[in-house]
């Protein structure tokens, strides 16, 4: 925490020395007294490389944001001098903003990992997210098992067909065992046919659960990821504002606090917006998930049950009930072969 | 046929020139005028190497057989001079006999393949042997398919157990889908248990059919192989005798015909003995095969049928009926893992 504060103390001294106006001017002018700012390319602003130069960059980016983006009326003459349409300058400013944000994000994250600082917690929402993540793993496990099941069933059906033919052939050639070979041939062919229908039902189950898990749930978890990032950013700017409010008041303290308040407000809104998005998405996902899973679990259970009890009519009815069509030639293709 | 006759014509000339007494003497004495005969080791008498030296070897071996084995009283003085207890001489004589027999066998076989000469045919027996060989291939195919079936079933049972646990776990944690997950868990566990019993029944089927095919039938086919070899040898000596009877009569013709008759008789008896062995073995094999296969086909059919109709009680009764015990921990080990 002490390490995180040091750069900001240094920056405060710099601003107290009145270096700010020259800094803004230099940043946009070709004859800038701060050539290192112009030379800084976006690629140099990666989070790792940023750490060392963080205090100075933070100061400049903060000023940049406050002048050109959040408080354009402050230091008005300097803002007019800025070549806003210069793409290089714009890119540099964007890189600086990105770097500053990344730095604050990383600092907050490390601080949380080390158990320092404070973090905003929504117990109910976090619990729901944890449950969703855990369920996704569990559903993926069921998907994996169902895929393996489909694969083995497909091979078994193929073997049963071959066995049916082999027994049938021997029933014609072995007069003394004609009956025994014949009955085995008939049973193998019947079981193979049922297996083929079951394979189609299981492949449909896999396809629908796969869409739920790897599209719908994945999409919600993407919003959750954005929400989690927004929460860390929000906490980072909240901590900044709290530190400024707790710090000594200097000649530039009030504008800095104002800037910080605006930034805090921006990230707070972003966080709350994403939090609402997550809550809504979780609600709809839960409804959709229950609906899809209920339907698919009934399909899976009924198909397995009908197959296990040798009820071919029921198996065919299940396919019709779930609008699953069996195309000739594609009957029992295992799921993994389709994708 | 002309090529096959040539060596024998050459040999006949050799004997007419009176080279025989010297030949016998030299064969057993260390100071033999035929050192190549002593140097011939059994390893040199392989069928391939034999072809070139066949005429001379045939002459010597024929004399050896007629002197020491079949007509010991002919050229008596020379027989007394033979060191019968000398192991080297005995080995040499055995090698010569073996080589002569192999030569005659090969000559007859080539003659038959080329469509020359005559062969003894037992249509009824040959038909039975062909059927047995064809059946062995068919039973081996069923064995191979049953082994693959057992392997896939074993893996399916394993997957169904895992699915049962996964569904069971989710039924406890998903209140809204508790019933659907729960029913799936129960069905998977039930089907897995039935699959485990079916696996044991199929492994028993595989084990018994494997014993029938790769032990009992294999043993009969070994006797068939000996019978087929004896038939070719018999035909070879029969052709020899017929040729001698058709040929011109010389001073040594009658003893040669007598020798040939004795050899023919010996191989005829051997052939007939093996033919009888094959007939008896085929008869017993047929009875045994029908008995074993009937039992195993009933087991296979009933087990598959009970499994496919979800009749666990019937499955267990089948195991009891066929005295198949399920050892704990070894329940559904696939057949290929046991061997």
mmCIF file with all atom_site columns, N, CA and C in Angstrom, chain B residues 202-248:
data_model
loop_
_atom_site.group_PDB
_atom_site.id
_atom_site.type_symbol
_atom_site.label_atom_id
_atom_site.label_alt_id
_atom_site.label_comp_id
_atom_site.label_asym_id
_atom_site.label_entity_id
_atom_site.label_seq_id
_atom_site.pdbx_PDB_ins_code
_atom_site.Cartn_x
_atom_site.Cartn_y
_atom_site.Cartn_z
_atom_site.occupancy
_atom_site.B_iso_or_equiv
_atom_site.pdbx_formal_charge
_atom_site.auth_seq_id
_atom_site.auth_comp_id
_atom_site.auth_asym_id
_atom_site.auth_atom_id
_atom_site.pdbx_PDB_model_num
ATOM 1   N N  . UNK B 1 202 ? -21.442 -62.199  -21.471 1.00 0.00 ? 202 UNK B N  1
ATOM 2   C CA . UNK B 1 202 ? -20.770 -62.192  -22.783 1.00 0.00 ? 202 UNK B CA 1
ATOM 3   C C  . UNK B 1 202 ? -19.332 -62.693  -22.665 1.00 0.00 ? 202 UNK B C  1
ATOM 4   N N  . UNK B 1 203 ? -18.668 -62.316  -21.578 1.00 0.00 ? 203 UNK B N  1
ATOM 5   C CA . UNK B 1 203 ? -17.301 -62.811  -21.380 1.00 0.00 ? 203 UNK B CA 1
ATOM 6   C C  . UNK B 1 203 ? -17.284 -64.331  -21.250 1.00 0.00 ? 203 UNK B C  1
ATOM 7   N N  . UNK B 1 204 ? -18.303 -64.888  -20.581 1.00 0.00 ? 204 UNK B N  1
ATOM 8   C CA . UNK B 1 204 ? -18.391 -66.345  -20.443 1.00 0.00 ? 204 UNK B CA 1
ATOM 9   C C  . UNK B 1 204 ? -18.609 -66.984  -21.823 1.00 0.00 ? 204 UNK B C  1
ATOM 10  N N  . UNK B 1 205 ? -19.484 -66.369  -22.619 1.00 0.00 ? 205 UNK B N  1
ATOM 11  C CA . UNK B 1 205 ? -19.735 -66.842  -23.991 1.00 0.00 ? 205 UNK B CA 1
ATOM 12  C C  . UNK B 1 205 ? -18.425 -66.849  -24.784 1.00 0.00 ? 205 UNK B C  1
ATOM 13  N N  . UNK B 1 206 ? -17.700 -65.743  -24.700 1.00 0.00 ? 206 UNK B N  1
ATOM 14  C CA . UNK B 1 206 ? -16.441 -65.612  -25.458 1.00 0.00 ? 206 UNK B CA 1
ATOM 15  C C  . UNK B 1 206 ? -15.441 -66.683  -25.020 1.00 0.00 ? 206 UNK B C  1
ATOM 16  N N  . UNK B 1 207 ? -15.340 -66.880  -23.710 1.00 0.00 ? 207 UNK B N  1
ATOM 17  C CA . UNK B 1 207 ? -14.375 -67.843  -23.167 1.00 0.00 ? 207 UNK B CA 1
ATOM 18  C C  . UNK B 1 207 ? -14.679 -69.258  -23.682 1.00 0.00 ? 207 UNK B C  1
ATOM 19  N N  . UNK B 1 208 ? -15.946 -69.645  -23.626 1.00 0.00 ? 208 UNK B N  1
ATOM 20  C CA . UNK B 1 208 ? -16.319 -71.000  -24.042 1.00 0.00 ? 208 UNK B CA 1
ATOM 21  C C  . UNK B 1 208 ? -16.201 -71.195  -25.551 1.00 0.00 ? 208 UNK B C  1
ATOM 22  N N  . UNK B 1 209 ? -16.639 -70.197  -26.316 1.00 0.00 ? 209 UNK B N  1
ATOM 23  C CA . UNK B 1 209 ? -16.522 -70.324  -27.779 1.00 0.00 ? 209 UNK B CA 1
ATOM 24  C C  . UNK B 1 209 ? -15.049 -70.293  -28.185 1.00 0.00 ? 209 UNK B C  1
ATOM 25  N N  . UNK B 1 210 ? -14.268 -69.510  -27.465 1.00 0.00 ? 210 UNK B N  1
ATOM 26  C CA . UNK B 1 210 ? -12.831 -69.467  -27.746 1.00 0.00 ? 210 UNK B CA 1
ATOM 27  C C  . UNK B 1 210 ? -12.188 -70.836  -27.505 1.00 0.00 ? 210 UNK B C  1
ATOM 28  N N  . UNK B 1 211 ? -12.577 -71.504  -26.426 1.00 0.00 ? 211 UNK B N  1
ATOM 29  C CA . UNK B 1 211 ? -12.044 -72.850  -26.148 1.00 0.00 ? 211 UNK B CA 1
ATOM 30  C C  . UNK B 1 211 ? -12.447 -73.799  -27.274 1.00 0.00 ? 211 UNK B C  1
ATOM 31  N N  . UNK B 1 212 ? -13.692 -73.700  -27.688 1.00 0.00 ? 212 UNK B N  1
ATOM 32  C CA . UNK B 1 212 ? -14.169 -74.577  -28.774 1.00 0.00 ? 212 UNK B CA 1
ATOM 33  C C  . UNK B 1 212 ? -13.379 -74.330  -30.059 1.00 0.00 ? 212 UNK B C  1
ATOM 34  N N  . UNK B 1 213 ? -13.237 -73.053  -30.421 1.00 0.00 ? 213 UNK B N  1
ATOM 35  C CA . UNK B 1 213 ? -12.629 -72.721  -31.717 1.00 0.00 ? 213 UNK B CA 1
ATOM 36  C C  . UNK B 1 213 ? -11.111 -72.875  -31.679 1.00 0.00 ? 213 UNK B C  1
ATOM 37  N N  . UNK B 1 214 ? -10.499 -72.298  -30.673 1.00 0.00 ? 214 UNK B N  1
ATOM 38  C CA . UNK B 1 214 ? -9.028  -72.248  -30.676 1.00 0.00 ? 214 UNK B CA 1
ATOM 39  C C  . UNK B 1 214 ? -8.352  -73.366  -29.892 1.00 0.00 ? 214 UNK B C  1
ATOM 40  N N  . UNK B 1 215 ? -9.130  -74.295  -29.377 1.00 0.00 ? 215 UNK B N  1
ATOM 41  C CA . UNK B 1 215 ? -8.531  -75.488  -28.756 1.00 0.00 ? 215 UNK B CA 1
ATOM 42  C C  . UNK B 1 215 ? -9.101  -76.739  -29.426 1.00 0.00 ? 215 UNK B C  1
ATOM 43  N N  . UNK B 1 216 ? -10.410 -76.988  -29.282 1.00 0.00 ? 216 UNK B N  1
ATOM 44  C CA . UNK B 1 216 ? -11.011 -78.233  -29.793 1.00 0.00 ? 216 UNK B CA 1
ATOM 45  C C  . UNK B 1 216 ? -10.921 -78.308  -31.317 1.00 0.00 ? 216 UNK B C  1
ATOM 46  N N  . UNK B 1 217 ? -11.435 -77.282  -32.003 1.00 0.00 ? 217 UNK B N  1
ATOM 47  C CA . UNK B 1 217 ? -11.412 -77.312  -33.479 1.00 0.00 ? 217 UNK B CA 1
ATOM 48  C C  . UNK B 1 217 ? -9.967  -77.273  -33.983 1.00 0.00 ? 217 UNK B C  1
ATOM 49  N N  . UNK B 1 218 ? -9.133  -76.478  -33.320 1.00 0.00 ? 218 UNK B N  1
ATOM 50  C CA . UNK B 1 218 ? -7.726  -76.372  -33.724 1.00 0.00 ? 218 UNK B CA 1
ATOM 51  C C  . UNK B 1 218 ? -7.044  -77.743  -33.640 1.00 0.00 ? 218 UNK B C  1
ATOM 52  N N  . UNK B 1 219 ? -7.338  -78.484  -32.563 1.00 0.00 ? 219 UNK B N  1
ATOM 53  C CA . UNK B 1 219 ? -6.760  -79.815  -32.368 1.00 0.00 ? 219 UNK B CA 1
ATOM 54  C C  . UNK B 1 219 ? -7.196  -80.751  -33.500 1.00 0.00 ? 219 UNK B C  1
ATOM 55  N N  . UNK B 1 220 ? -8.474  -80.715  -33.861 1.00 0.00 ? 220 UNK B N  1
ATOM 56  C CA . UNK B 1 220 ? -8.974  -81.555  -34.962 1.00 0.00 ? 220 UNK B CA 1
ATOM 57  C C  . UNK B 1 220 ? -8.304  -81.166  -36.271 1.00 0.00 ? 220 UNK B C  1
ATOM 58  N N  . UNK B 1 221 ? -8.145  -79.857  -36.476 1.00 0.00 ? 221 UNK B N  1
ATOM 59  C CA . UNK B 1 221 ? -7.521  -79.400  -37.728 1.00 0.00 ? 221 UNK B CA 1
ATOM 60  C C  . UNK B 1 221 ? -6.038  -79.774  -37.798 1.00 0.00 ? 221 UNK B C  1
ATOM 61  N N  . UNK B 1 222 ? -5.426  -79.983  -36.627 1.00 0.00 ? 222 UNK B N  1
ATOM 62  C CA . UNK B 1 222 ? -4.032  -80.455  -36.592 1.00 0.00 ? 222 UNK B CA 1
ATOM 63  C C  . UNK B 1 222 ? -3.986  -81.889  -37.116 1.00 0.00 ? 222 UNK B C  1
ATOM 64  N N  . UNK B 1 223 ? -4.945  -82.726  -36.680 1.00 0.00 ? 223 UNK B N  1
ATOM 65  C CA . UNK B 1 223 ? -5.030  -84.107  -37.184 1.00 0.00 ? 223 UNK B CA 1
ATOM 66  C C  . UNK B 1 223 ? -5.360  -84.093  -38.678 1.00 0.00 ? 223 UNK B C  1
ATOM 67  N N  . UNK B 1 224 ? -6.215  -83.140  -39.082 1.00 0.00 ? 224 UNK B N  1
ATOM 68  C CA . UNK B 1 224 ? -6.547  -83.012  -40.505 1.00 0.00 ? 224 UNK B CA 1
ATOM 69  C C  . UNK B 1 224 ? -5.287  -82.698  -41.311 1.00 0.00 ? 224 UNK B C  1
ATOM 70  N N  . UNK B 1 225 ? -4.457  -81.835  -40.747 1.00 0.00 ? 225 UNK B N  1
ATOM 71  C CA . UNK B 1 225 ? -3.207  -81.456  -41.418 1.00 0.00 ? 225 UNK B CA 1
ATOM 72  C C  . UNK B 1 225 ? -2.320  -82.693  -41.573 1.00 0.00 ? 225 UNK B C  1
ATOM 73  N N  . UNK B 1 226 ? -2.212  -83.505  -40.501 1.00 0.00 ? 226 UNK B N  1
ATOM 74  C CA . UNK B 1 226 ? -1.403  -84.733  -40.557 1.00 0.00 ? 226 UNK B CA 1
ATOM 75  C C  . UNK B 1 226 ? -1.988  -85.697  -41.598 1.00 0.00 ? 226 UNK B C  1
ATOM 76  N N  . UNK B 1 227 ? -3.312  -85.760  -41.618 1.00 0.00 ? 227 UNK B N  1
ATOM 77  C CA . UNK B 1 227 ? -3.999  -86.634  -42.577 1.00 0.00 ? 227 UNK B CA 1
ATOM 78  C C  . UNK B 1 227 ? -3.701  -86.178  -44.004 1.00 0.00 ? 227 UNK B C  1
ATOM 79  N N  . UNK B 1 228 ? -3.739  -84.866  -44.221 1.00 0.00 ? 228 UNK B N  1
ATOM 80  C CA . UNK B 1 228 ? -3.484  -84.343  -45.566 1.00 0.00 ? 228 UNK B CA 1
ATOM 81  C C  . UNK B 1 228 ? -2.044  -84.622  -46.004 1.00 0.00 ? 228 UNK B C  1
ATOM 82  N N  . UNK B 1 229 ? -1.117  -84.503  -45.046 1.00 0.00 ? 229 UNK B N  1
ATOM 83  C CA . UNK B 1 229 ? 0.285   -84.812  -45.348 1.00 0.00 ? 229 UNK B CA 1
ATOM 84  C C  . UNK B 1 229 ? 0.418   -86.307  -45.676 1.00 0.00 ? 229 UNK B C  1
ATOM 85  N N  . UNK B 1 230 ? -0.215  -87.150  -44.864 1.00 0.00 ? 230 UNK B N  1
ATOM 86  C CA . UNK B 1 230 ? -0.140  -88.604  -45.065 1.00 0.00 ? 230 UNK B CA 1
ATOM 87  C C  . UNK B 1 230 ? -0.747  -88.985  -46.415 1.00 0.00 ? 230 UNK B C  1
ATOM 88  N N  . UNK B 1 231 ? -1.797  -88.280  -46.810 1.00 0.00 ? 231 UNK B N  1
ATOM 89  C CA . UNK B 1 231 ? -2.425  -88.573  -48.112 1.00 0.00 ? 231 UNK B CA 1
ATOM 90  C C  . UNK B 1 231 ? -1.468  -88.270  -49.248 1.00 0.00 ? 231 UNK B C  1
ATOM 91  N N  . UNK B 1 232 ? -0.733  -87.147  -49.137 1.00 0.00 ? 232 UNK B N  1
ATOM 92  C CA . UNK B 1 232 ? 0.220   -86.790  -50.210 1.00 0.00 ? 232 UNK B CA 1
ATOM 93  C C  . UNK B 1 232 ? 1.370   -87.805  -50.243 1.00 0.00 ? 232 UNK B C  1
ATOM 94  N N  . UNK B 1 233 ? 1.873   -88.180  -49.052 1.00 0.00 ? 233 UNK B N  1
ATOM 95  C CA . UNK B 1 233 ? 2.962   -89.175  -48.987 1.00 0.00 ? 233 UNK B CA 1
ATOM 96  C C  . UNK B 1 233 ? 2.484   -90.498  -49.599 1.00 0.00 ? 233 UNK B C  1
ATOM 97  N N  . UNK B 1 234 ? 1.294   -90.887  -49.202 1.00 0.00 ? 234 UNK B N  1
ATOM 98  C CA . UNK B 1 234 ? 0.727   -92.142  -49.708 1.00 0.00 ? 234 UNK B CA 1
ATOM 99  C C  . UNK B 1 234 ? 0.615   -92.102  -51.235 1.00 0.00 ? 234 UNK B C  1
ATOM 100 N N  . UNK B 1 235 ? 0.110   -90.954  -51.754 1.00 0.00 ? 235 UNK B N  1
ATOM 101 C CA . UNK B 1 235 ? -0.016  -90.821  -53.212 1.00 0.00 ? 235 UNK B CA 1
ATOM 102 C C  . UNK B 1 235 ? 1.353   -90.829  -53.892 1.00 0.00 ? 235 UNK B C  1
ATOM 103 N N  . UNK B 1 236 ? 2.361   -90.249  -53.206 1.00 0.00 ? 236 UNK B N  1
ATOM 104 C CA . UNK B 1 236 ? 3.712   -90.214  -53.777 1.00 0.00 ? 236 UNK B CA 1
ATOM 105 C C  . UNK B 1 236 ? 4.251   -91.641  -53.925 1.00 0.00 ? 236 UNK B C  1
ATOM 106 N N  . UNK B 1 237 ? 4.116   -92.462  -52.872 1.00 0.00 ? 237 UNK B N  1
ATOM 107 C CA . UNK B 1 237 ? 4.641   -93.842  -52.931 1.00 0.00 ? 237 UNK B CA 1
ATOM 108 C C  . UNK B 1 237 ? 3.772   -94.721  -53.838 1.00 0.00 ? 237 UNK B C  1
ATOM 109 N N  . UNK B 1 238 ? 2.482   -94.383  -53.910 1.00 0.00 ? 238 UNK B N  1
ATOM 110 C CA . UNK B 1 238 ? 1.603   -95.119  -54.810 1.00 0.00 ? 238 UNK B CA 1
ATOM 111 C C  . UNK B 1 238 ? 2.024   -94.854  -56.259 1.00 0.00 ? 238 UNK B C  1
ATOM 112 N N  . UNK B 1 239 ? 2.299   -93.587  -56.581 1.00 0.00 ? 239 UNK B N  1
ATOM 113 C CA . UNK B 1 239 ? 2.752   -93.225  -57.937 1.00 0.00 ? 239 UNK B CA 1
ATOM 114 C C  . UNK B 1 239 ? 4.070   -93.927  -58.263 1.00 0.00 ? 239 UNK B C  1
ATOM 115 N N  . UNK B 1 240 ? 4.978   -93.946  -57.266 1.00 0.00 ? 240 UNK B N  1
ATOM 116 C CA . UNK B 1 240 ? 6.266   -94.630  -57.431 1.00 0.00 ? 240 UNK B CA 1
ATOM 117 C C  . UNK B 1 240 ? 6.067   -96.086  -57.842 1.00 0.00 ? 240 UNK B C  1
ATOM 118 N N  . UNK B 1 241 ? 5.235   -96.774  -57.082 1.00 0.00 ? 241 UNK B N  1
ATOM 119 C CA . UNK B 1 241 ? 4.991   -98.193  -57.324 1.00 0.00 ? 241 UNK B CA 1
ATOM 120 C C  . UNK B 1 241 ? 4.357   -98.403  -58.703 1.00 0.00 ? 241 UNK B C  1
ATOM 121 N N  . UNK B 1 242 ? 3.406   -97.504  -59.023 1.00 0.00 ? 242 UNK B N  1
ATOM 122 C CA . UNK B 1 242 ? 2.750   -97.626  -60.334 1.00 0.00 ? 242 UNK B CA 1
ATOM 123 C C  . UNK B 1 242 ? 3.751   -97.437  -61.467 1.00 0.00 ? 242 UNK B C  1
ATOM 124 N N  . UNK B 1 243 ? 4.676   -96.489  -61.272 1.00 0.00 ? 243 UNK B N  1
ATOM 125 C CA . UNK B 1 243 ? 5.689   -96.232  -62.309 1.00 0.00 ? 243 UNK B CA 1
ATOM 126 C C  . UNK B 1 243 ? 6.631   -97.412  -62.462 1.00 0.00 ? 243 UNK B C  1
ATOM 127 N N  . UNK B 1 244 ? 7.017   -97.997  -61.297 1.00 0.00 ? 244 UNK B N  1
ATOM 128 C CA . UNK B 1 244 ? 7.909   -99.164  -61.344 1.00 0.00 ? 244 UNK B CA 1
ATOM 129 C C  . UNK B 1 244 ? 7.219   -100.333 -62.044 1.00 0.00 ? 244 UNK B C  1
ATOM 130 N N  . UNK B 1 245 ? 5.959   -100.520 -61.748 1.00 0.00 ? 245 UNK B N  1
ATOM 131 C CA . UNK B 1 245 ? 5.201   -101.612 -62.371 1.00 0.00 ? 245 UNK B CA 1
ATOM 132 C C  . UNK B 1 245 ? 5.060   -101.412 -63.877 1.00 0.00 ? 245 UNK B C  1
ATOM 133 N N  . UNK B 1 246 ? 4.932   -100.118 -64.258 1.00 0.00 ? 246 UNK B N  1
ATOM 134 C CA . UNK B 1 246 ? 4.797   -99.821  -65.695 1.00 0.00 ? 246 UNK B CA 1
ATOM 135 C C  . UNK B 1 246 ? 6.134   -99.882  -66.430 1.00 0.00 ? 246 UNK B C  1
ATOM 136 N N  . UNK B 1 247 ? 7.269   -99.671  -65.700 1.00 0.00 ? 247 UNK B N  1
ATOM 137 C CA . UNK B 1 247 ? 8.598   -99.567  -66.296 1.00 0.00 ? 247 UNK B CA 1
ATOM 138 C C  . UNK B 1 247 ? 9.133   -100.916 -66.798 1.00 0.00 ? 247 UNK B C  1
ATOM 139 N N  . UNK B 1 248 ? 10.335  -100.835 -67.510 1.00 0.00 ? 248 UNK B N  1
ATOM 140 C CA . UNK B 1 248 ? 10.940  -102.081 -68.033 1.00 0.00 ? 248 UNK B CA 1
ATOM 141 C C  . UNK B 1 248 ? 11.508  -102.937 -66.890 1.00 0.00 ? 248 UNK B C  1
#
